[in-house]
XYZ file of C-alpha atoms in Angstrom:
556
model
C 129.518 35.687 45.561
C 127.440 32.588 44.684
C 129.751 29.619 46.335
C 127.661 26.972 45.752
C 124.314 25.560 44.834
C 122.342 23.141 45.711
C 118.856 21.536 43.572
C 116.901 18.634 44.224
C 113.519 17.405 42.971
C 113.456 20.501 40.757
C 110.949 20.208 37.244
C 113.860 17.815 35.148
C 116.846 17.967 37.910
C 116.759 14.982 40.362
C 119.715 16.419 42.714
C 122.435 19.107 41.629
C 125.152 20.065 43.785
C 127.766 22.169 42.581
C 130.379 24.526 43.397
C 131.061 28.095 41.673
C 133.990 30.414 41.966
C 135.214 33.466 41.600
C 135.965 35.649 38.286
C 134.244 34.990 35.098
C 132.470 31.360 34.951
C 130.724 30.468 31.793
C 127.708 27.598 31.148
C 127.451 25.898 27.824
C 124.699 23.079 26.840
C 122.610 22.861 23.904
C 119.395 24.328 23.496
C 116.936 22.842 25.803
C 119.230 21.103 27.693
C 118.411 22.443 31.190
C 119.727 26.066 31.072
C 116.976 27.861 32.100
C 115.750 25.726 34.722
C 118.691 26.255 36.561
C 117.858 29.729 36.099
C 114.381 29.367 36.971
C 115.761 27.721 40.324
C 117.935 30.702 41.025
C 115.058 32.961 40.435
C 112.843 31.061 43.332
C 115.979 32.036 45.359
C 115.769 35.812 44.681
C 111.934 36.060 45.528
C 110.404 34.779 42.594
C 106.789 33.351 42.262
C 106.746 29.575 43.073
C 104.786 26.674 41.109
C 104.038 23.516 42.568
C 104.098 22.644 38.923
C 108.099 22.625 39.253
C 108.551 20.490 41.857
C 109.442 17.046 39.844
C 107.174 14.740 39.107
C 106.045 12.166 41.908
C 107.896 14.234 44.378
C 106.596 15.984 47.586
C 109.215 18.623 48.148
C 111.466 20.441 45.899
C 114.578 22.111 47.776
C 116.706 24.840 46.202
C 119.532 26.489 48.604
C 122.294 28.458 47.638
C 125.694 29.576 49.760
C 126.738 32.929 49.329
C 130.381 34.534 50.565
C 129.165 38.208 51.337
C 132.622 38.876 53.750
C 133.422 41.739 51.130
C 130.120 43.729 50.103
C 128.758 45.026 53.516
C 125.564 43.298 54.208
C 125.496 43.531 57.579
C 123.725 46.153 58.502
C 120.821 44.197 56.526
C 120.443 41.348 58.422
C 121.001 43.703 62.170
C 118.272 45.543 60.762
C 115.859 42.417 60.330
C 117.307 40.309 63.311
C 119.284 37.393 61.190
C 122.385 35.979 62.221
C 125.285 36.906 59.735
C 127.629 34.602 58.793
C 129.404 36.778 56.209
C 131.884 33.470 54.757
C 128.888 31.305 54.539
C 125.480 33.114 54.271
C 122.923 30.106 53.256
C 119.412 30.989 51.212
C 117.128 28.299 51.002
C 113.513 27.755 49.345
C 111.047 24.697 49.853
C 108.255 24.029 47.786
C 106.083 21.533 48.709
C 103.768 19.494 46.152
C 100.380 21.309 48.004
C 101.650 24.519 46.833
C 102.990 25.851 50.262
C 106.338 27.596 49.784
C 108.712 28.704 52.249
C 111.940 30.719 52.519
C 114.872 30.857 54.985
C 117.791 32.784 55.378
C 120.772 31.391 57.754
C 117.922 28.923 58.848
C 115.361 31.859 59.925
C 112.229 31.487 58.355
C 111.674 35.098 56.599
C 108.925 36.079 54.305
C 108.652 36.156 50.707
C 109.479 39.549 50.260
C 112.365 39.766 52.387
C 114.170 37.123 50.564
C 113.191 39.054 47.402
C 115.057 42.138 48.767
C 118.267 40.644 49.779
C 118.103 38.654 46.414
C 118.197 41.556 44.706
C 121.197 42.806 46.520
C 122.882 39.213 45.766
C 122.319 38.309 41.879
C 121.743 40.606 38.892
C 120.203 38.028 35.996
C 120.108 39.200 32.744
C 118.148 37.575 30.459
C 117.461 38.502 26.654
C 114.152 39.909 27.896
C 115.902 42.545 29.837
C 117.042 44.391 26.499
C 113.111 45.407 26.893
C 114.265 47.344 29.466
C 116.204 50.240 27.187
C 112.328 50.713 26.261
C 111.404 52.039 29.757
C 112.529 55.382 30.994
C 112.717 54.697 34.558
C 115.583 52.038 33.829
C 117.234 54.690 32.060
C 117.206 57.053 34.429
C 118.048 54.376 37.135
C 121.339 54.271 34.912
C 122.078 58.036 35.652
C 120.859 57.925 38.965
C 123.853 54.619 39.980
C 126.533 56.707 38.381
C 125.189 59.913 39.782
C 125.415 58.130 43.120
C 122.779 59.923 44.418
C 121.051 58.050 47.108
C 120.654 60.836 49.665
C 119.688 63.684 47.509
C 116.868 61.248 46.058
C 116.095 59.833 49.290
C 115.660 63.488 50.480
C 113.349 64.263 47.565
C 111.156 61.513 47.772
C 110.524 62.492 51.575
C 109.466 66.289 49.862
C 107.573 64.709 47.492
C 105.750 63.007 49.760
C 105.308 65.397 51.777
C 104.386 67.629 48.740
C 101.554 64.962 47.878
C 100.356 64.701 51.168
C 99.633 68.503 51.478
C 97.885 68.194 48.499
C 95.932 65.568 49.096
C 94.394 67.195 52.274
C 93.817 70.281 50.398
C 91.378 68.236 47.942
C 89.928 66.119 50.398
C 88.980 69.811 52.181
C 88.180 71.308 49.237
C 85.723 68.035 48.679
C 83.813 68.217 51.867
C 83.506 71.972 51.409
C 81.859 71.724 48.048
C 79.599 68.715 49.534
C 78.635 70.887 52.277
C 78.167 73.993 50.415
C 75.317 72.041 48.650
C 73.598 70.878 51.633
C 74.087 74.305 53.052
C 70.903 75.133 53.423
C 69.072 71.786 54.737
C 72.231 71.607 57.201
C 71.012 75.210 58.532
C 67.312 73.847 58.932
C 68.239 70.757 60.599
C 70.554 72.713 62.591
C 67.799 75.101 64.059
C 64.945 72.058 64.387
C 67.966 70.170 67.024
C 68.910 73.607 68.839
C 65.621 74.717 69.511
C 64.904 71.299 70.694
C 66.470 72.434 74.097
C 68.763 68.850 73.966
C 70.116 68.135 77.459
C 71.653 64.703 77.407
C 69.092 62.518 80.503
C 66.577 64.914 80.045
C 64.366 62.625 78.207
C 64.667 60.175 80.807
C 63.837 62.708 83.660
C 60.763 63.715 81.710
C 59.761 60.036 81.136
C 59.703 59.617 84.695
C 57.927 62.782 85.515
C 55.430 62.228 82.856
C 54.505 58.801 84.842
C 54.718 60.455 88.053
C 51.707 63.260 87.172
C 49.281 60.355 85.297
C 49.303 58.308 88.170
C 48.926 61.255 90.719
C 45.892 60.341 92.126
C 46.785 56.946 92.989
C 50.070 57.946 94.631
C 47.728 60.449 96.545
C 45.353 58.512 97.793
C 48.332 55.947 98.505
C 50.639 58.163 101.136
C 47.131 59.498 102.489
C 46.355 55.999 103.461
C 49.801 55.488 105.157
C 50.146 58.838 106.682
C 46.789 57.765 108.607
C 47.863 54.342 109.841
C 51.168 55.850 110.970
C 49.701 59.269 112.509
C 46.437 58.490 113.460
C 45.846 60.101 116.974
C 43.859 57.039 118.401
C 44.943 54.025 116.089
C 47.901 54.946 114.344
C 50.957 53.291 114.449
C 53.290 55.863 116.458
C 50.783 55.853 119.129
C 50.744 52.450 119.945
C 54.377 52.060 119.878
C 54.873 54.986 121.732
C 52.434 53.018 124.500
C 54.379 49.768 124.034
C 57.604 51.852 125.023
C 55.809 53.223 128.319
C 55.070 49.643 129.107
C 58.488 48.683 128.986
C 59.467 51.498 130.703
C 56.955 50.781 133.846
C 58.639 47.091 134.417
C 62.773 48.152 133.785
C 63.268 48.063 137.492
C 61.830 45.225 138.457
C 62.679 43.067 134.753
C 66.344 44.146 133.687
C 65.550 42.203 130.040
C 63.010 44.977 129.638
C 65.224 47.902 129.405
C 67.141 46.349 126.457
C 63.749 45.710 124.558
C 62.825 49.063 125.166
C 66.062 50.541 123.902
C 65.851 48.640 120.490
C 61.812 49.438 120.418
C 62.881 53.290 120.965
C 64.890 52.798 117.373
C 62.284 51.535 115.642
C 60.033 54.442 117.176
C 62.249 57.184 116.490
C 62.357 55.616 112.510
C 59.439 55.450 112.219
C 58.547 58.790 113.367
C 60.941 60.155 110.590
C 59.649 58.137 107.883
C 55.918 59.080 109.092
C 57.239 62.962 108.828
C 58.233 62.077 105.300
C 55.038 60.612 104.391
C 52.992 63.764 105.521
C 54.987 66.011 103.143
C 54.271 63.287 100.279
C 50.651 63.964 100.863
C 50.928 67.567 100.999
C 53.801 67.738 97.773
C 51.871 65.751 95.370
C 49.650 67.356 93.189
C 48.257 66.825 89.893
C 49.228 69.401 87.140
C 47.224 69.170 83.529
C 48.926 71.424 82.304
C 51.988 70.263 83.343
C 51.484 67.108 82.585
C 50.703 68.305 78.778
C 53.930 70.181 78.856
C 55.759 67.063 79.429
C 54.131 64.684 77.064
C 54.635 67.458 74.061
C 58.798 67.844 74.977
C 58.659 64.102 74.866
C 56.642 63.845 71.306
C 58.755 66.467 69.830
C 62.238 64.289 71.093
C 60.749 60.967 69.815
C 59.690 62.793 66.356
C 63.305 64.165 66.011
C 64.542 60.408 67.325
C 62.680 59.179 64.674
C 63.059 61.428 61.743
C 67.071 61.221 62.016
C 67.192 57.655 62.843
C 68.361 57.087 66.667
C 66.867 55.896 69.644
C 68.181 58.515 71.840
C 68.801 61.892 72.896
C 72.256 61.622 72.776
C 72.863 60.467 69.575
C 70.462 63.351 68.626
C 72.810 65.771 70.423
C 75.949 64.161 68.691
C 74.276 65.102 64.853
C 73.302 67.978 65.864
C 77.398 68.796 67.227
C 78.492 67.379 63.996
C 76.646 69.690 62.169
C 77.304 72.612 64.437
C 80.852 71.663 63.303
C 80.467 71.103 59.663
C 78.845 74.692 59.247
C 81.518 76.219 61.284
C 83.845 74.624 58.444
C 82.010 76.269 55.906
C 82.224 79.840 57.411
C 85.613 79.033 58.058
C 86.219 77.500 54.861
C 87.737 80.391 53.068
C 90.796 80.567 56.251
C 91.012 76.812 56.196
C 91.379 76.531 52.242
C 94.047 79.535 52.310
C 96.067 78.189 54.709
C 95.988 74.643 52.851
C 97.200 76.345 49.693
C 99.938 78.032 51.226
C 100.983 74.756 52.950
C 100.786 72.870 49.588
C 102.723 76.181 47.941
C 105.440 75.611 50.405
C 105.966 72.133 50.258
C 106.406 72.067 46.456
C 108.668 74.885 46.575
C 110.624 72.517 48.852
C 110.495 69.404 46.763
C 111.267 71.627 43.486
C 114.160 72.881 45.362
C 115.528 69.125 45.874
C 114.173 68.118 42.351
C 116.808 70.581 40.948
C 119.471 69.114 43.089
C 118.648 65.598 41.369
C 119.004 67.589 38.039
C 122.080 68.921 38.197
C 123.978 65.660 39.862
C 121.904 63.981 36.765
C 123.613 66.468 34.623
C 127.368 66.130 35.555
C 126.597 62.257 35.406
C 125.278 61.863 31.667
C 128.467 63.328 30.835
C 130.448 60.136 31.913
C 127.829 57.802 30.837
C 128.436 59.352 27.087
C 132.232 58.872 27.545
C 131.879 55.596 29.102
C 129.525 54.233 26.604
C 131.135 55.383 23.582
C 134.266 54.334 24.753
C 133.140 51.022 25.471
C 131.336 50.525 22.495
C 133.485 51.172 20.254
C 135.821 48.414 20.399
C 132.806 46.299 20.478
C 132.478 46.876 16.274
C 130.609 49.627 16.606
C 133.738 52.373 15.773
C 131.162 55.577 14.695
C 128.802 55.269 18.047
C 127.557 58.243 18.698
C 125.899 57.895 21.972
C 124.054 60.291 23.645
C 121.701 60.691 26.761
C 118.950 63.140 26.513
C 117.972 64.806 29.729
C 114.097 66.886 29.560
C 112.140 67.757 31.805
C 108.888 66.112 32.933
C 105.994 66.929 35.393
C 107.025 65.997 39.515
C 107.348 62.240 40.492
C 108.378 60.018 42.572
C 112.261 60.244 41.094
C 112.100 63.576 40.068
C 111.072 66.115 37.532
C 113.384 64.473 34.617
C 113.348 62.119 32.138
C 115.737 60.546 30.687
C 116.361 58.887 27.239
C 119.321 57.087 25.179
C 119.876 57.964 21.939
C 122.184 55.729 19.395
C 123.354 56.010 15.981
C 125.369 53.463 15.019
C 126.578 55.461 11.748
C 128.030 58.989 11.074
C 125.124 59.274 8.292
C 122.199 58.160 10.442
C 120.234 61.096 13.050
C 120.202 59.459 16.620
C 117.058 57.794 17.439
C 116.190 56.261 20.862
C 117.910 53.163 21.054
C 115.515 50.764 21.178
C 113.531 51.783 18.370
C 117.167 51.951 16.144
C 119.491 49.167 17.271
C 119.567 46.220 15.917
C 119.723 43.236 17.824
C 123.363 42.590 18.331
C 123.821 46.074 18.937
C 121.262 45.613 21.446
C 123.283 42.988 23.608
C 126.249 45.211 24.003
C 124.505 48.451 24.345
C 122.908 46.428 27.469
C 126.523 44.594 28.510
C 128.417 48.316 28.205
C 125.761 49.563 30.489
C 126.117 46.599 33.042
C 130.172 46.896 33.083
C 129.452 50.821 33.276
C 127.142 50.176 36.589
C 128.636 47.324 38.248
C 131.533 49.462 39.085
C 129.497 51.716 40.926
C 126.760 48.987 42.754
C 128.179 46.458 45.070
C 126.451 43.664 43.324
C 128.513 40.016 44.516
C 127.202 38.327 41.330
C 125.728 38.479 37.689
C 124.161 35.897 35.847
C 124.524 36.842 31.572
C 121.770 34.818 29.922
C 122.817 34.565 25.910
C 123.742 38.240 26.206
C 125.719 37.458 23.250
C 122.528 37.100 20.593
C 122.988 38.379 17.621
C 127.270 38.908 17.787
C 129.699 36.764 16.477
C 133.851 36.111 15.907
C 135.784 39.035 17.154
C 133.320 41.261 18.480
C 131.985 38.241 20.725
C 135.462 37.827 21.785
C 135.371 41.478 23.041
C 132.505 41.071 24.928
C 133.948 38.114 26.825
C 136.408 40.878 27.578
C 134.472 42.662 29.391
C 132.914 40.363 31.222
C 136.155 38.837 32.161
C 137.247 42.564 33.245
C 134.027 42.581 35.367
C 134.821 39.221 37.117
C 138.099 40.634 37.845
C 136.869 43.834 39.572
C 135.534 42.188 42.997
C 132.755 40.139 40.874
C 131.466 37.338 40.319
C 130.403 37.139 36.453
C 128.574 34.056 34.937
C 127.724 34.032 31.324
C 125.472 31.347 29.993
C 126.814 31.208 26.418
C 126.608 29.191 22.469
C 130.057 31.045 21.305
C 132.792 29.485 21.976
C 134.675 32.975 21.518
C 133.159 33.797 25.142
C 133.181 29.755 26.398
C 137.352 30.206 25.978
C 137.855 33.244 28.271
C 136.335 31.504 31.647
C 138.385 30.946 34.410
C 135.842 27.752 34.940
C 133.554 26.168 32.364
C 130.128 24.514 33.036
C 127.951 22.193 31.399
C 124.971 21.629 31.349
C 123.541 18.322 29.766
C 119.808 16.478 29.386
C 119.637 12.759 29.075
C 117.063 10.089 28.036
C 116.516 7.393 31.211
C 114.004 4.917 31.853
C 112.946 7.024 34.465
C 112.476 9.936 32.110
C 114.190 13.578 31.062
C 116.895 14.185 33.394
C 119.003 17.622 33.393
C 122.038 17.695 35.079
C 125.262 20.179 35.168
C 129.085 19.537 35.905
C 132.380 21.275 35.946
C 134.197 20.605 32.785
C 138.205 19.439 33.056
C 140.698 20.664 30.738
C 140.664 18.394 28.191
C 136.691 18.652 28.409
C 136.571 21.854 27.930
C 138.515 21.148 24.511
C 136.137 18.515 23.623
C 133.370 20.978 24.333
C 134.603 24.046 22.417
C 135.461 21.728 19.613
C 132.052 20.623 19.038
C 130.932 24.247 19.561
C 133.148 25.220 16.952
C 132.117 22.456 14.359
C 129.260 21.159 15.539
C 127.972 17.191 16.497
C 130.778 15.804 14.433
C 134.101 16.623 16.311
C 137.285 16.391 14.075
C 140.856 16.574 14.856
C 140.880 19.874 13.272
C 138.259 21.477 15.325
C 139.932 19.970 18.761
C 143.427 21.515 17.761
C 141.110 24.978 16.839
C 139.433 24.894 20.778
C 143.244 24.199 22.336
C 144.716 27.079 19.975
C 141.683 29.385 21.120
C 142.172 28.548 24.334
C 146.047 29.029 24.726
C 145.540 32.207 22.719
C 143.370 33.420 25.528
C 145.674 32.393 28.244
C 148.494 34.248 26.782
C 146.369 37.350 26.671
């Protein structure tokens, strides 16, 4: 229940603070007198799109923030399940909107985002405005209708999982069905590309081992001549290298006795011999291992044209990637022998999965079913003392391809006369009958949503006298069953049956427009039916008419 509510620096409201109770509140005020921006700041509260246009002129900031008593409509679990603190007698919803455009939303102080304000909004205020009579045009609102008295949140929540499912089956089944068809075309050129990479030989580092050998054998000679030269400065049987060292370590070896020093030099010297004697071995195989092959050579250099022509022709720089396209082919043609398994299985998956969601879809149906009975009985019944005594209301319930809420649609159809064929509503009503078509549906569903408030915007268009005095009825009925009802009304029929009366005013100052709302006293309310009753000029007549009308509905 809206407790209280707070405005400041809001389009042609410098600061409003007010407090709102419980029951069935109404708000008076001439046309143009501030109404709807007070609605308009409620509606930034509930998620709406923001304007820095609103904010008041030469101000900064405009701050709306409403206090909500939720103790008695179980919204806990909400804010456990997005980590707000609850404070159940005193739940606070704030929105700033600053003159740069930046806009920003808190609940119980947490910042939140836009659209999680915009869900719990809708869980705290129904508005209905004179633009939501559109709604009787829309079959999804009608069904919605079925589907609150229905109650039947975990048989739809449970078909909208199969339907999803159901979708998603399908979904994959086209997608294969797509590729298949794509690669059915390119059959053929897949096969050749195929059999130009596998006969390739592909070994991933091959191309780099034949690189290097390919450099080896045109540079044979060299590397030839090169180890000859060392073998013979190492090996050499007069000169070479591992002679004289070998006659350096006999020199050493003649003076260890007598020179102690010596035999440590020796030692390391008889390292360096016995190294070098291995790396001399090494370098006489070198000379005898290296040869140069033509024809091997020629070998090489084609395996590596016919890798850099394929590198080339699809596009990469390597023999891997090459070995990756020719993989992904490998794979797509193994789809397309496969395809006619793959494809059959798909089916049967998407054949299952709409069995199941046609299964839950005639679950919906039938709770849909036993509902539209009591929506005829409560409609008719409740729109019949509303001056409509020959309604004939009906809900028509057909069926419709799969969706998202089901396989049924649902339409209401009104006659308003014994003589006249039911029609849809909206194309037959007129506009009064309209407005209580639309409040006998609200009283029918509030009983059945937990919703702490509703906001009635000139719901009463196009009624008058008694039959206005019967909606008020209603309304007051729905304030008094756990809700908090506020009707924003010119009849003063429906202005007499609040518990509490508000009014809104706009004045001339010298700073400019100013709208501003207060609760009306007793004797104010008199003075305020009056002139609703007789208009601008208020005469003793008209004040005795608004206490009469009010006393009447006291005693009642």
């Amino acid at each position: 229940m809206l407790k209280h509510l707070y405005i400041k620096n809001f389009t042609l409201i410098d600061q409003l603070d007010i407090a709102f109770h419980s029951g069935f509140s109404v708000i008076t005020g001439e046309t143009g007198a501030g109404k709807s921006i007070i609605l308009g700041a409620i509606g930034l509260l509930l998620g709406n799109r923001a304007d820095s246009r609103q904010i008041k002129q030469g101000e900064k900031k405009c701050t709306i923030e409403a206090h909500f008593d939720l103790s008695n409509y179980g919204f806990e679990p909400f804010f456990e399940e997005h980590d707000i603190d609850f404070e159940p007698d005193d739940t606070i919803v704030r929105r700033e909107l600053t003159a740069t455009g930046k806009s920003r939303a808190f609940i119980n102080d947490t910042p939140v985002s836009l659209q999680m304000m915009r869900a719990l909004g809708e869980q705290l205020i129904d508005i209905h405005s004179q633009h939501q009579n559109l709604l009787l045009q829309k079959d999804d609102f009608q069904l919605n209708v079925v589907d609150i008295i229905a109650q039947n949140n975990k048989e739809l929540t449970a078909y909208r999982s199969a339907y999803q499912d159901y979708k998603e089956a399908e979904r994959r089944l086209s997608e294969v069905k797509e590729q298949i068809s794509k690669a059915q075309e390119n059959e053929e050129f897949m096969r050749f590309q195929f059999s130009e990479l596998d006969s390739a030989g592909l070994i991933e580092g091959r191309q780099e081992e034949l690189e290097q050998e390919s450099e080896t054998l045109s540079h044979a000679e060299d590397i030839k001549t090169a180890f000859y030269e060392a073998d013979n400065l190492l090996n050499d049987d007069d000169n070479g290298v591992i002679r004289k060292l070998g006659q350096s370590l006999d020199s050493l070896g003649n003076i260890e006795k007598v020179y102690p020093k010596a035999q440590e030099l020796a030692q390391r010297l008889s390292s360096v011999h016995i190294e070098l004697k291995d790396i001399a071995g090494e370098v006489g195989s070198e000379v005898e291992n290296i040869d140069f092959d033509p024809s091997r050579l020629d070998n090489i250099n084609q395996q590596l044209d016919l890798l850099n022509a394929l590198e080339q022709k699809f596009h990469v720089s390597t023999e891997k990637e090459l070995i990756d396209i020719r993989d992904n082919i490998a794979e797509q043609l193994k789809n397309i022998d496969n395809s006619d398994e793959e494809l059959e299985l798909l089916e049967q998956e998407v054949k299952t999965k709409l069995a199941a969601c046609e299964k839950q879809a005639e679950k919906l149906t039938g709770l849909r079913r036993k509902a539209i009975k009591t929506v005829e009985e409560q409609m008719s019944s409740r729109l019949i003392p509303l001056g409509i005594p020959n309604v004939r209301f009906k809900v028509e319930l057909s069926p419709k391809p799969l969706s998202l809420d089901g396989a049924d649609k649902v339409q209401f159809l009104f006659s308003a006369n014994t003589s006249t064929a039911m029609e849809p509503v909206a194309q037959v009503a007129s506009g009064g009958e309209i407005a209580r078509v639309m409040l006998s549906l609200k009283a029918m569903v509030s009983g059945a949503v937990k919703l702490p408030t509703i906001i009635f915007d000139e719901i009463d268009t196009g009624v008058s006298g008694k039959i206005a005095q019967k909606m008020a009825l209603i309304m007051q009925e729905m304030g008094n069953n756990n809700r908090q009802v506020i009707s924003i009304t010119h009849l003063p029929q429906i202005a007499a049956l609040g518990s509490s009366h508000y009014k809104v005013e706009k004045e001339e100052t010298v700073e400019g427009t100013r709208s501003h709302m207060c609760e009306l006293n007793k004797e104010q309310r008199v003075s305020e039916i009056a002139q609703m009753l007789s208009g601008a000029d208020v005469s003793d007549a008209a004040l005795q008419n608004a206490r009469e009308l009010l006393d009447l509905i006291k005693k009642k």
